[in-house]
PDB file of N, CA and C in Angstrom:
ATOM      1  N   ALA A 161      -2.433 -11.952  15.235  1.00  0.00           N
ATOM      2  CA  ALA A 161      -2.346 -13.136  14.566  1.00  0.00           C
ATOM      3  C   ALA A 161      -1.519 -14.289  15.135  1.00  0.00           C
ATOM      4  N   GLU A 162      -1.891 -15.567  14.749  1.00  0.00           N
ATOM      5  CA  GLU A 162      -1.062 -16.538  15.249  1.00  0.00           C
ATOM      6  C   GLU A 162      -0.341 -17.244  14.052  1.00  0.00           C
ATOM      7  N   ALA A 163       0.840 -17.781  14.345  1.00  0.00           N
ATOM      8  CA  ALA A 163       1.681 -18.501  13.425  1.00  0.00           C
ATOM      9  C   ALA A 163       0.959 -19.628  12.847  1.00  0.00           C
ATOM     10  N   ARG A 164       0.108 -20.306  13.623  1.00  0.00           N
ATOM     11  CA  ARG A 164      -0.586 -21.510  13.188  1.00  0.00           C
ATOM     12  C   ARG A 164      -1.702 -21.229  12.128  1.00  0.00           C
ATOM     13  N   THR A 165      -2.121 -19.893  12.183  1.00  0.00           N
ATOM     14  CA  THR A 165      -3.194 -19.504  11.176  1.00  0.00           C
ATOM     15  C   THR A 165      -2.519 -19.703   9.774  1.00  0.00           C
ATOM     16  N   LEU A 166      -1.346 -19.201   9.484  1.00  0.00           N
ATOM     17  CA  LEU A 166      -0.820 -19.323   8.235  1.00  0.00           C
ATOM     18  C   LEU A 166      -0.393 -20.699   7.859  1.00  0.00           C
ATOM     19  N   ALA A 167       0.042 -21.450   8.888  1.00  0.00           N
ATOM     20  CA  ALA A 167       0.627 -22.807   8.712  1.00  0.00           C
ATOM     21  C   ALA A 167      -0.573 -23.813   8.505  1.00  0.00           C
ATOM     22  N   GLY A 168      -1.858 -23.569   8.901  1.00  0.00           N
ATOM     23  CA  GLY A 168      -2.904 -24.414   8.592  1.00  0.00           C
ATOM     24  C   GLY A 168      -3.232 -24.543   7.208  1.00  0.00           C
ATOM     25  N   LEU A 169      -4.045 -25.514   6.850  1.00  0.00           N
ATOM     26  CA  LEU A 169      -4.398 -25.779   5.420  1.00  0.00           C
ATOM     27  C   LEU A 169      -5.036 -24.648   4.684  1.00  0.00           C
ATOM     28  N   ALA A 170      -5.857 -23.912   5.436  1.00  0.00           N
ATOM     29  CA  ALA A 170      -6.570 -22.841   4.763  1.00  0.00           C
ATOM     30  C   ALA A 170      -5.541 -21.686   4.400  1.00  0.00           C
ATOM     31  N   GLY A 171      -4.747 -21.333   5.424  1.00  0.00           N
ATOM     32  CA  GLY A 171      -3.750 -20.270   5.248  1.00  0.00           C
ATOM     33  C   GLY A 171      -2.698 -20.654   4.165  1.00  0.00           C
ATOM     34  N   LEU A 172      -2.198 -21.785   4.276  1.00  0.00           N
ATOM     35  CA  LEU A 172      -1.253 -22.181   3.252  1.00  0.00           C
ATOM     36  C   LEU A 172      -1.872 -22.307   1.793  1.00  0.00           C
ATOM     37  N   GLY A 173      -3.085 -22.898   1.807  1.00  0.00           N
ATOM     38  CA  GLY A 173      -3.714 -23.067   0.515  1.00  0.00           C
ATOM     39  C   GLY A 173      -4.041 -21.722  -0.051  1.00  0.00           C
ATOM     40  N   ASP A 174      -4.363 -20.735   0.712  1.00  0.00           N
ATOM     41  CA  ASP A 174      -4.709 -19.481   0.179  1.00  0.00           C
ATOM     42  C   ASP A 174      -3.390 -18.800  -0.267  1.00  0.00           C
ATOM     43  N   LEU A 175      -2.333 -18.924   0.278  1.00  0.00           N
ATOM     44  CA  LEU A 175      -1.005 -18.511  -0.105  1.00  0.00           C
ATOM     45  C   LEU A 175      -0.546 -19.088  -1.540  1.00  0.00           C
ATOM     46  N   VAL A 176      -0.789 -20.425  -1.483  1.00  0.00           N
ATOM     47  CA  VAL A 176      -0.365 -21.052  -2.658  1.00  0.00           C
ATOM     48  C   VAL A 176      -1.229 -20.710  -3.984  1.00  0.00           C
ATOM     49  N   LEU A 177      -2.479 -20.681  -3.686  1.00  0.00           N
ATOM     50  CA  LEU A 177      -3.500 -20.338  -4.762  1.00  0.00           C
ATOM     51  C   LEU A 177      -3.283 -18.859  -5.228  1.00  0.00           C
ATOM     52  N   THR A 178      -3.075 -17.937  -4.306  1.00  0.00           N
ATOM     53  CA  THR A 178      -2.840 -16.585  -4.600  1.00  0.00           C
ATOM     54  C   THR A 178      -1.630 -16.433  -5.585  1.00  0.00           C
ATOM     55  N   SER A 179      -0.478 -17.226  -5.257  1.00  0.00           N
ATOM     56  CA  SER A 179       0.672 -16.989  -5.809  1.00  0.00           C
ATOM     57  C   SER A 179       0.729 -17.701  -7.219  1.00  0.00           C
ATOM     58  N   THR A 180      -0.088 -18.881  -7.439  1.00  0.00           N
ATOM     59  CA  THR A 180       0.081 -19.648  -8.539  1.00  0.00           C
ATOM     60  C   THR A 180      -1.263 -19.793  -9.439  1.00  0.00           C
ATOM     61  N   GLY A 181      -2.354 -19.592  -8.833  1.00  0.00           N
ATOM     62  CA  GLY A 181      -3.674 -19.647  -9.589  1.00  0.00           C
ATOM     63  C   GLY A 181      -3.891 -18.760 -10.709  1.00  0.00           C
ATOM     64  N   ASP A 182      -4.368 -19.167 -11.802  1.00  0.00           N
ATOM     65  CA  ASP A 182      -4.693 -18.353 -12.971  1.00  0.00           C
ATOM     66  C   ASP A 182      -5.935 -17.513 -12.717  1.00  0.00           C
ATOM     67  N   LEU A 183      -6.664 -17.740 -11.698  1.00  0.00           N
ATOM     68  CA  LEU A 183      -7.779 -16.927 -11.363  1.00  0.00           C
ATOM     69  C   LEU A 183      -7.531 -15.978 -10.283  1.00  0.00           C
ATOM     70  N   SER A 184      -6.262 -15.870  -9.758  1.00  0.00           N
ATOM     71  CA  SER A 184      -5.871 -14.970  -8.623  1.00  0.00           C
ATOM     72  C   SER A 184      -5.806 -13.643  -9.188  1.00  0.00           C
ATOM     73  N   ARG A 185      -6.688 -12.694  -8.570  1.00  0.00           N
ATOM     74  CA  ARG A 185      -6.652 -11.312  -9.008  1.00  0.00           C
ATOM     75  C   ARG A 185      -5.251 -10.589  -8.692  1.00  0.00           C
ATOM     76  N   ASN A 186      -4.677 -10.930  -7.579  1.00  0.00           N
ATOM     77  CA  ASN A 186      -3.375 -10.352  -7.200  1.00  0.00           C
ATOM     78  C   ASN A 186      -2.316 -10.700  -8.155  1.00  0.00           C
ATOM     79  N   ARG A 187      -2.335 -12.081  -8.484  1.00  0.00           N
ATOM     80  CA  ARG A 187      -1.411 -12.661  -9.481  1.00  0.00           C
ATOM     81  C   ARG A 187      -1.506 -11.933 -10.903  1.00  0.00           C
ATOM     82  N   THR A 188      -2.762 -11.789 -11.275  1.00  0.00           N
ATOM     83  CA  THR A 188      -3.042 -11.207 -12.540  1.00  0.00           C
ATOM     84  C   THR A 188      -2.458  -9.748 -12.610  1.00  0.00           C
ATOM     85  N   VAL A 189      -2.560  -9.023 -11.446  1.00  0.00           N
ATOM     86  CA  VAL A 189      -2.108  -7.587 -11.480  1.00  0.00           C
ATOM     87  C   VAL A 189      -0.517  -7.643 -11.572  1.00  0.00           C
ATOM     88  N   GLY A 190       0.092  -8.582 -10.795  1.00  0.00           N
ATOM     89  CA  GLY A 190       1.522  -8.660 -10.828  1.00  0.00           C
ATOM     90  C   GLY A 190       2.011  -9.153 -12.279  1.00  0.00           C
ATOM     91  N   LEU A 191       1.382 -10.054 -12.884  1.00  0.00           N
ATOM     92  CA  LEU A 191       1.738 -10.472 -14.304  1.00  0.00           C
ATOM     93  C   LEU A 191       1.715  -9.314 -15.246  1.00  0.00           C
ATOM     94  N   LYS A 192       0.657  -8.587 -15.086  1.00  0.00           N
ATOM     95  CA  LYS A 192       0.408  -7.409 -16.059  1.00  0.00           C
ATOM     96  C   LYS A 192       1.342  -6.340 -15.795  1.00  0.00           C
ATOM     97  N   LEU A 193       1.674  -5.982 -14.499  1.00  0.00           N
ATOM     98  CA  LEU A 193       2.736  -5.066 -14.207  1.00  0.00           C
ATOM     99  C   LEU A 193       4.058  -5.523 -14.868  1.00  0.00           C
ATOM    100  N   ALA A 194       4.303  -6.786 -14.661  1.00  0.00           N
ATOM    101  CA  ALA A 194       5.626  -7.269 -15.203  1.00  0.00           C
ATOM    102  C   ALA A 194       5.665  -7.208 -16.783  1.00  0.00           C
ATOM    103  N   ARG A 195       4.402  -7.120 -17.379  1.00  0.00           N
ATOM    104  CA  ARG A 195       4.357  -6.971 -18.894  1.00  0.00           C
ATOM    105  C   ARG A 195       4.381  -5.530 -19.286  1.00  0.00           C
ATOM    106  N   GLY A 196       4.435  -4.655 -18.304  1.00  0.00           N
ATOM    107  CA  GLY A 196       4.586  -3.219 -18.589  1.00  0.00           C
ATOM    108  C   GLY A 196       3.265  -2.474 -18.648  1.00  0.00           C
ATOM    109  N   HIS A 197       2.206  -3.067 -18.193  1.00  0.00           N
ATOM    110  CA  HIS A 197       0.877  -2.388 -18.137  1.00  0.00           C
ATOM    111  C   HIS A 197       0.887  -1.398 -16.980  1.00  0.00           C
ATOM    112  N   ARG A 198       0.142  -0.342 -16.979  1.00  0.00           N
ATOM    113  CA  ARG A 198       0.012   0.566 -15.898  1.00  0.00           C
ATOM    114  C   ARG A 198      -1.032   0.203 -14.953  1.00  0.00           C
ATOM    115  N   LEU A 199      -0.866   0.367 -13.665  1.00  0.00           N
ATOM    116  CA  LEU A 199      -1.865  -0.100 -12.696  1.00  0.00           C
ATOM    117  C   LEU A 199      -3.226   0.499 -12.933  1.00  0.00           C
ATOM    118  N   ASP A 200      -3.491   1.719 -13.304  1.00  0.00           N
ATOM    119  CA  ASP A 200      -4.843   2.217 -13.525  1.00  0.00           C
ATOM    120  C   ASP A 200      -5.457   1.462 -14.587  1.00  0.00           C
ATOM    121  N   GLU A 201      -4.757   1.131 -15.683  1.00  0.00           N
ATOM    122  CA  GLU A 201      -5.262   0.425 -16.796  1.00  0.00           C
ATOM    123  C   GLU A 201      -5.699  -1.064 -16.242  1.00  0.00           C
ATOM    124  N   ILE A 202      -4.796  -1.707 -15.550  1.00  0.00           N
ATOM    125  CA  ILE A 202      -5.102  -2.997 -14.996  1.00  0.00           C
ATOM    126  C   ILE A 202      -6.394  -3.099 -14.194  1.00  0.00           C
ATOM    127  N   LEU A 203      -6.406  -2.133 -13.260  1.00  0.00           N
ATOM    128  CA  LEU A 203      -7.546  -2.231 -12.358  1.00  0.00           C
ATOM    129  C   LEU A 203      -8.915  -1.804 -13.064  1.00  0.00           C
ATOM    130  N   SER A 204      -8.774  -0.893 -14.071  1.00  0.00           N
ATOM    131  CA  SER A 204     -10.133  -0.616 -14.684  1.00  0.00           C
ATOM    132  C   SER A 204     -10.564  -1.695 -15.514  1.00  0.00           C
ATOM    133  N   SER A 205      -9.652  -2.601 -15.914  1.00  0.00           N
ATOM    134  CA  SER A 205     -10.058  -3.692 -16.775  1.00  0.00           C
ATOM    135  C   SER A 205     -10.518  -4.903 -16.001  1.00  0.00           C
ATOM    136  N   MET A 206     -10.377  -4.800 -14.662  1.00  0.00           N
ATOM    137  CA  MET A 206     -10.889  -5.969 -13.744  1.00  0.00           C
ATOM    138  C   MET A 206     -12.248  -5.671 -13.314  1.00  0.00           C
ATOM    139  N   HIS A 207     -13.043  -6.676 -13.013  1.00  0.00           N
ATOM    140  CA  HIS A 207     -14.442  -6.507 -12.508  1.00  0.00           C
ATOM    141  C   HIS A 207     -14.408  -6.756 -11.057  1.00  0.00           C
ATOM    142  N   MET A 208     -13.210  -7.136 -10.419  1.00  0.00           N
ATOM    143  CA  MET A 208     -13.241  -7.474  -9.085  1.00  0.00           C
ATOM    144  C   MET A 208     -12.034  -6.674  -8.451  1.00  0.00           C
ATOM    145  N   VAL A 209     -11.965  -6.697  -7.110  1.00  0.00           N
ATOM    146  CA  VAL A 209     -10.919  -6.007  -6.482  1.00  0.00           C
ATOM    147  C   VAL A 209      -9.622  -6.948  -6.258  1.00  0.00           C
ATOM    148  N   ALA A 210      -8.459  -6.415  -6.562  1.00  0.00           N
ATOM    149  CA  ALA A 210      -7.241  -7.177  -6.146  1.00  0.00           C
ATOM    150  C   ALA A 210      -6.791  -6.544  -4.932  1.00  0.00           C
ATOM    151  N   GLU A 211      -7.187  -7.158  -3.773  1.00  0.00           N
ATOM    152  CA  GLU A 211      -6.955  -6.681  -2.541  1.00  0.00           C
ATOM    153  C   GLU A 211      -5.459  -6.530  -2.111  1.00  0.00           C
ATOM    154  N   GLY A 212      -4.555  -7.025  -2.835  1.00  0.00           N
ATOM    155  CA  GLY A 212      -3.106  -6.892  -2.519  1.00  0.00           C
ATOM    156  C   GLY A 212      -2.744  -5.375  -2.757  1.00  0.00           C
ATOM    157  N   VAL A 213      -3.364  -4.801  -3.596  1.00  0.00           N
ATOM    158  CA  VAL A 213      -2.987  -3.296  -3.919  1.00  0.00           C
ATOM    159  C   VAL A 213      -3.225  -2.496  -2.573  1.00  0.00           C
ATOM    160  N   ARG A 214      -4.437  -2.441  -2.134  1.00  0.00           N
ATOM    161  CA  ARG A 214      -4.764  -1.677  -0.949  1.00  0.00           C
ATOM    162  C   ARG A 214      -3.837  -2.252   0.290  1.00  0.00           C
ATOM    163  N   THR A 215      -3.764  -3.544   0.246  1.00  0.00           N
ATOM    164  CA  THR A 215      -2.991  -3.974   1.425  1.00  0.00           C
ATOM    165  C   THR A 215      -1.579  -3.577   1.450  1.00  0.00           C
ATOM    166  N   THR A 216      -1.029  -3.376   0.200  1.00  0.00           N
ATOM    167  CA  THR A 216       0.396  -2.897   0.140  1.00  0.00           C
ATOM    168  C   THR A 216       0.489  -1.467   0.605  1.00  0.00           C
ATOM    169  N   TYR A 217      -0.556  -0.773   0.344  1.00  0.00           N
ATOM    170  CA  TYR A 217      -0.556   0.735   0.703  1.00  0.00           C
ATOM    171  C   TYR A 217      -0.629   0.743   2.184  1.00  0.00           C
ATOM    172  N   ALA A 218      -1.590  -0.060   2.765  1.00  0.00           N
ATOM    173  CA  ALA A 218      -1.709  -0.073   4.147  1.00  0.00           C
ATOM    174  C   ALA A 218      -0.470  -0.527   4.941  1.00  0.00           C
ATOM    175  N   ALA A 219       0.120  -1.537   4.435  1.00  0.00           N
ATOM    176  CA  ALA A 219       1.250  -2.148   5.027  1.00  0.00           C
ATOM    177  C   ALA A 219       2.503  -1.108   5.067  1.00  0.00           C
ATOM    178  N   VAL A 220       2.641  -0.285   3.948  1.00  0.00           N
ATOM    179  CA  VAL A 220       3.616   0.744   3.939  1.00  0.00           C
ATOM    180  C   VAL A 220       3.343   1.777   4.942  1.00  0.00           C
ATOM    181  N   GLU A 221       2.130   2.183   5.191  1.00  0.00           N
ATOM    182  CA  GLU A 221       1.782   3.221   6.120  1.00  0.00           C
ATOM    183  C   GLU A 221       1.934   2.732   7.439  1.00  0.00           C
ATOM    184  N   LEU A 222       1.581   1.513   7.777  1.00  0.00           N
ATOM    185  CA  LEU A 222       1.795   0.847   9.229  1.00  0.00           C
ATOM    186  C   LEU A 222       3.287   0.767   9.446  1.00  0.00           C
ATOM    187  N   ALA A 223       4.076   0.334   8.467  1.00  0.00           N
ATOM    188  CA  ALA A 223       5.562   0.094   8.687  1.00  0.00           C
ATOM    189  C   ALA A 223       6.156   1.479   9.084  1.00  0.00           C
ATOM    190  N   ALA A 224       5.692   2.557   8.312  1.00  0.00           N
ATOM    191  CA  ALA A 224       6.268   3.893   8.522  1.00  0.00           C
ATOM    192  C   ALA A 224       5.842   4.319   9.978  1.00  0.00           C
ATOM    193  N   ARG A 225       4.670   4.132  10.387  1.00  0.00           N
ATOM    194  CA  ARG A 225       4.206   4.514  11.659  1.00  0.00           C
ATOM    195  C   ARG A 225       4.968   3.790  12.755  1.00  0.00           C
ATOM    196  N   CYS A 226       5.269   2.516  12.573  1.00  0.00           N
ATOM    197  CA  CYS A 226       6.024   1.709  13.576  1.00  0.00           C
ATOM    198  C   CYS A 226       7.492   1.728  13.381  1.00  0.00           C
ATOM    199  N   GLY A 227       8.041   2.370  12.430  1.00  0.00           N
ATOM    200  CA  GLY A 227       9.497   2.472  12.274  1.00  0.00           C
ATOM    201  C   GLY A 227      10.090   0.985  11.814  1.00  0.00           C
ATOM    202  N   VAL A 228       9.267   0.359  11.021  1.00  0.00           N
ATOM    203  CA  VAL A 228       9.769  -0.938  10.608  1.00  0.00           C
ATOM    204  C   VAL A 228      10.113  -0.924   9.141  1.00  0.00           C
ATOM    205  N   GLU A 229      11.329  -1.428   8.832  1.00  0.00           N
ATOM    206  CA  GLU A 229      11.813  -1.580   7.372  1.00  0.00           C
ATOM    207  C   GLU A 229      11.192  -2.693   6.763  1.00  0.00           C
ATOM    208  N   MET A 230      10.536  -2.412   5.526  1.00  0.00           N
ATOM    209  CA  MET A 230      10.021  -3.445   4.775  1.00  0.00           C
ATOM    210  C   MET A 230      10.287  -3.284   3.213  1.00  0.00           C
ATOM    211  N   PRO A 231      11.525  -3.582   3.020  1.00  0.00           N
ATOM    212  CA  PRO A 231      12.028  -3.196   1.579  1.00  0.00           C
ATOM    213  C   PRO A 231      11.244  -3.838   0.379  1.00  0.00           C
ATOM    214  N   ILE A 232      10.804  -5.023   0.539  1.00  0.00           N
ATOM    215  CA  ILE A 232      10.000  -5.639  -0.568  1.00  0.00           C
ATOM    216  C   ILE A 232       8.746  -4.959  -0.739  1.00  0.00           C
ATOM    217  N   THR A 233       8.022  -4.774   0.365  1.00  0.00           N
ATOM    218  CA  THR A 233       6.708  -4.079   0.379  1.00  0.00           C
ATOM    219  C   THR A 233       6.892  -2.612  -0.144  1.00  0.00           C
ATOM    220  N   GLN A 234       7.937  -1.942   0.226  1.00  0.00           N
ATOM    221  CA  GLN A 234       8.232  -0.539  -0.162  1.00  0.00           C
ATOM    222  C   GLN A 234       8.413  -0.524  -1.677  1.00  0.00           C
ATOM    223  N   GLU A 235       9.155  -1.530  -2.202  1.00  0.00           N
ATOM    224  CA  GLU A 235       9.364  -1.509  -3.641  1.00  0.00           C
ATOM    225  C   GLU A 235       8.058  -1.910  -4.447  1.00  0.00           C
ATOM    226  N   MET A 236       7.249  -2.695  -3.777  1.00  0.00           N
ATOM    227  CA  MET A 236       5.971  -2.943  -4.460  1.00  0.00           C
ATOM    228  C   MET A 236       5.092  -1.688  -4.439  1.00  0.00           C
ATOM    229  N   PHE A 237       5.211  -1.029  -3.382  1.00  0.00           N
ATOM    230  CA  PHE A 237       4.433   0.451  -3.297  1.00  0.00           C
ATOM    231  C   PHE A 237       4.960   1.291  -4.330  1.00  0.00           C
ATOM    232  N   GLN A 238       6.215   1.370  -4.538  1.00  0.00           N
ATOM    233  CA  GLN A 238       6.811   2.130  -5.598  1.00  0.00           C
ATOM    234  C   GLN A 238       6.305   1.843  -6.978  1.00  0.00           C
ATOM    235  N   MET A 239       6.147   0.568  -7.216  1.00  0.00           N
ATOM    236  CA  MET A 239       5.599   0.147  -8.547  1.00  0.00           C
ATOM    237  C   MET A 239       4.256   0.435  -8.633  1.00  0.00           C
ATOM    238  N   LEU A 240       3.338   0.136  -7.608  1.00  0.00           N
ATOM    239  CA  LEU A 240       2.008   0.370  -7.674  1.00  0.00           C
ATOM    240  C   LEU A 240       1.610   1.880  -7.677  1.00  0.00           C
ATOM    241  N   ARG A 241       2.189   2.687  -6.816  1.00  0.00           N
ATOM    242  CA  ARG A 241       1.817   4.053  -6.679  1.00  0.00           C
ATOM    243  C   ARG A 241       2.533   4.991  -7.593  1.00  0.00           C
ATOM    244  N   HIS A 242       3.866   4.665  -7.785  1.00  0.00           N
ATOM    245  CA  HIS A 242       4.649   5.543  -8.679  1.00  0.00           C
ATOM    246  C   HIS A 242       5.153   5.102 -10.003  1.00  0.00           C
ATOM    247  N   GLY A 243       4.675   3.945 -10.318  1.00  0.00           N
ATOM    248  CA  GLY A 243       4.983   3.387 -11.603  1.00  0.00           C
ATOM    249  C   GLY A 243       6.391   2.883 -11.878  1.00  0.00           C
ATOM    250  N   LYS A 244       7.144   2.663 -10.783  1.00  0.00           N
ATOM    251  CA  LYS A 244       8.528   2.144 -11.027  1.00  0.00           C
ATOM    252  C   LYS A 244       8.360   0.825 -11.697  1.00  0.00           C
ATOM    253  N   SER A 245       9.273   0.543 -12.512  1.00  0.00           N
ATOM    254  CA  SER A 245       9.353  -0.734 -13.239  1.00  0.00           C
ATOM    255  C   SER A 245       9.772  -1.895 -12.391  1.00  0.00           C
ATOM    256  N   PRO A 246       9.208  -3.031 -12.552  1.00  0.00           N
ATOM    257  CA  PRO A 246       9.594  -4.132 -11.749  1.00  0.00           C
ATOM    258  C   PRO A 246      11.071  -4.455 -11.872  1.00  0.00           C
ATOM    259  N   ARG A 247      11.653  -4.261 -13.107  1.00  0.00           N
ATOM    260  CA  ARG A 247      13.239  -4.355 -13.158  1.00  0.00           C
ATOM    261  C   ARG A 247      13.902  -3.355 -12.300  1.00  0.00           C
ATOM    262  N   GLU A 248      13.532  -2.150 -12.149  1.00  0.00           N
ATOM    263  CA  GLU A 248      14.093  -1.222 -11.250  1.00  0.00           C
ATOM    264  C   GLU A 248      13.883  -1.459  -9.867  1.00  0.00           C
ATOM    265  N   ALA A 249      12.796  -2.041  -9.500  1.00  0.00           N
ATOM    266  CA  ALA A 249      12.528  -2.338  -8.136  1.00  0.00           C
ATOM    267  C   ALA A 249      13.315  -3.612  -7.736  1.00  0.00           C
ATOM    268  N   ILE A 250      13.560  -4.562  -8.542  1.00  0.00           N
ATOM    269  CA  ILE A 250      14.387  -5.737  -8.342  1.00  0.00           C
ATOM    270  C   ILE A 250      15.817  -5.265  -8.070  1.00  0.00           C
ATOM    271  N   ARG A 251      16.321  -4.402  -8.942  1.00  0.00           N
ATOM    272  CA  ARG A 251      17.705  -3.876  -8.778  1.00  0.00           C
ATOM    273  C   ARG A 251      17.859  -3.156  -7.576  1.00  0.00           C
ATOM    274  N   ALA A 252      16.839  -2.446  -7.183  1.00  0.00           N
ATOM    275  CA  ALA A 252      16.925  -1.644  -5.849  1.00  0.00           C
ATOM    276  C   ALA A 252      17.122  -2.633  -4.751  1.00  0.00           C
ATOM    277  N   LEU A 253      16.383  -3.720  -4.740  1.00  0.00           N
ATOM    278  CA  LEU A 253      16.458  -4.744  -3.766  1.00  0.00           C
ATOM    279  C   LEU A 253      17.753  -5.385  -3.664  1.00  0.00           C
ATOM    280  N   MET A 254      18.209  -5.804  -4.905  1.00  0.00           N
ATOM    281  CA  MET A 254      19.373  -6.551  -5.028  1.00  0.00           C
ATOM    282  C   MET A 254      20.661  -5.690  -4.730  1.00  0.00           C
ATOM    283  N   GLU A 255      20.592  -4.403  -4.784  1.00  0.00           N
ATOM    284  CA  GLU A 255      21.680  -3.516  -4.532  1.00  0.00           C
ATOM    285  C   GLU A 255      21.732  -2.947  -3.121  1.00  0.00           C
ATOM    286  N   ARG A 256      20.745  -3.276  -2.241  1.00  0.00           N
ATOM    287  CA  ARG A 256      20.716  -2.919  -0.899  1.00  0.00           C
ATOM    288  C   ARG A 256      21.993  -3.374  -0.207  1.00  0.00           C
ATOM    289  N   SER A 257      22.489  -2.540   0.822  1.00  0.00           N
ATOM    290  CA  SER A 257      23.626  -2.939   1.597  1.00  0.00           C
ATOM    291  C   SER A 257      23.233  -4.177   2.446  1.00  0.00           C
ATOM    292  N   LEU A 258      24.326  -5.161   2.519  1.00  0.00           N
ATOM    293  CA  LEU A 258      24.028  -6.214   3.325  1.00  0.00           C
ATOM    294  C   LEU A 258      23.907  -5.926   4.815  1.00  0.00           C
ATOM    295  N   LYS A 259      23.077  -6.570   5.557  1.00  0.00           N
ATOM    296  CA  LYS A 259      22.968  -6.437   6.974  1.00  0.00           C
ATOM    297  C   LYS A 259      22.117  -7.597   7.533  1.00  0.00           C
ATOM    298  N   SER A 260      22.263  -7.700   8.817  1.00  0.00           N
ATOM    299  CA  SER A 260      21.410  -8.755   9.510  1.00  0.00           C
ATOM    300  C   SER A 260      20.038  -8.304   9.560  1.00  0.00           C
ATOM    301  N   GLU A 261      19.084  -9.260   9.267  1.00  0.00           N
ATOM    302  CA  GLU A 261      17.723  -8.961   9.447  1.00  0.00           C
ATOM    303  C   GLU A 261      16.941 -10.023  10.282  1.00  0.00           C
TER     304      GLU A 261
END
């Protein structure tokens, strides 16, 4: 991947729309998780795929294979796969030891 791909209008537009758009499937999943719904309930009520769920699983697997720390992605995985509450995930991130990244 190239840096200019994200920085282009299409890449940036996709990021903004995914983060803020009312029709964004990924945003819908995130909002419902924040309201306390379970992932299986959320996904079964949707008629389309929220690709961020599978992408999170794949990113965690790739990071583990490559020995790369991805704390935010790991906490997302814990929420999606293991039902960790968003509040607990944020707390875990905020309580991490400080270090250069």
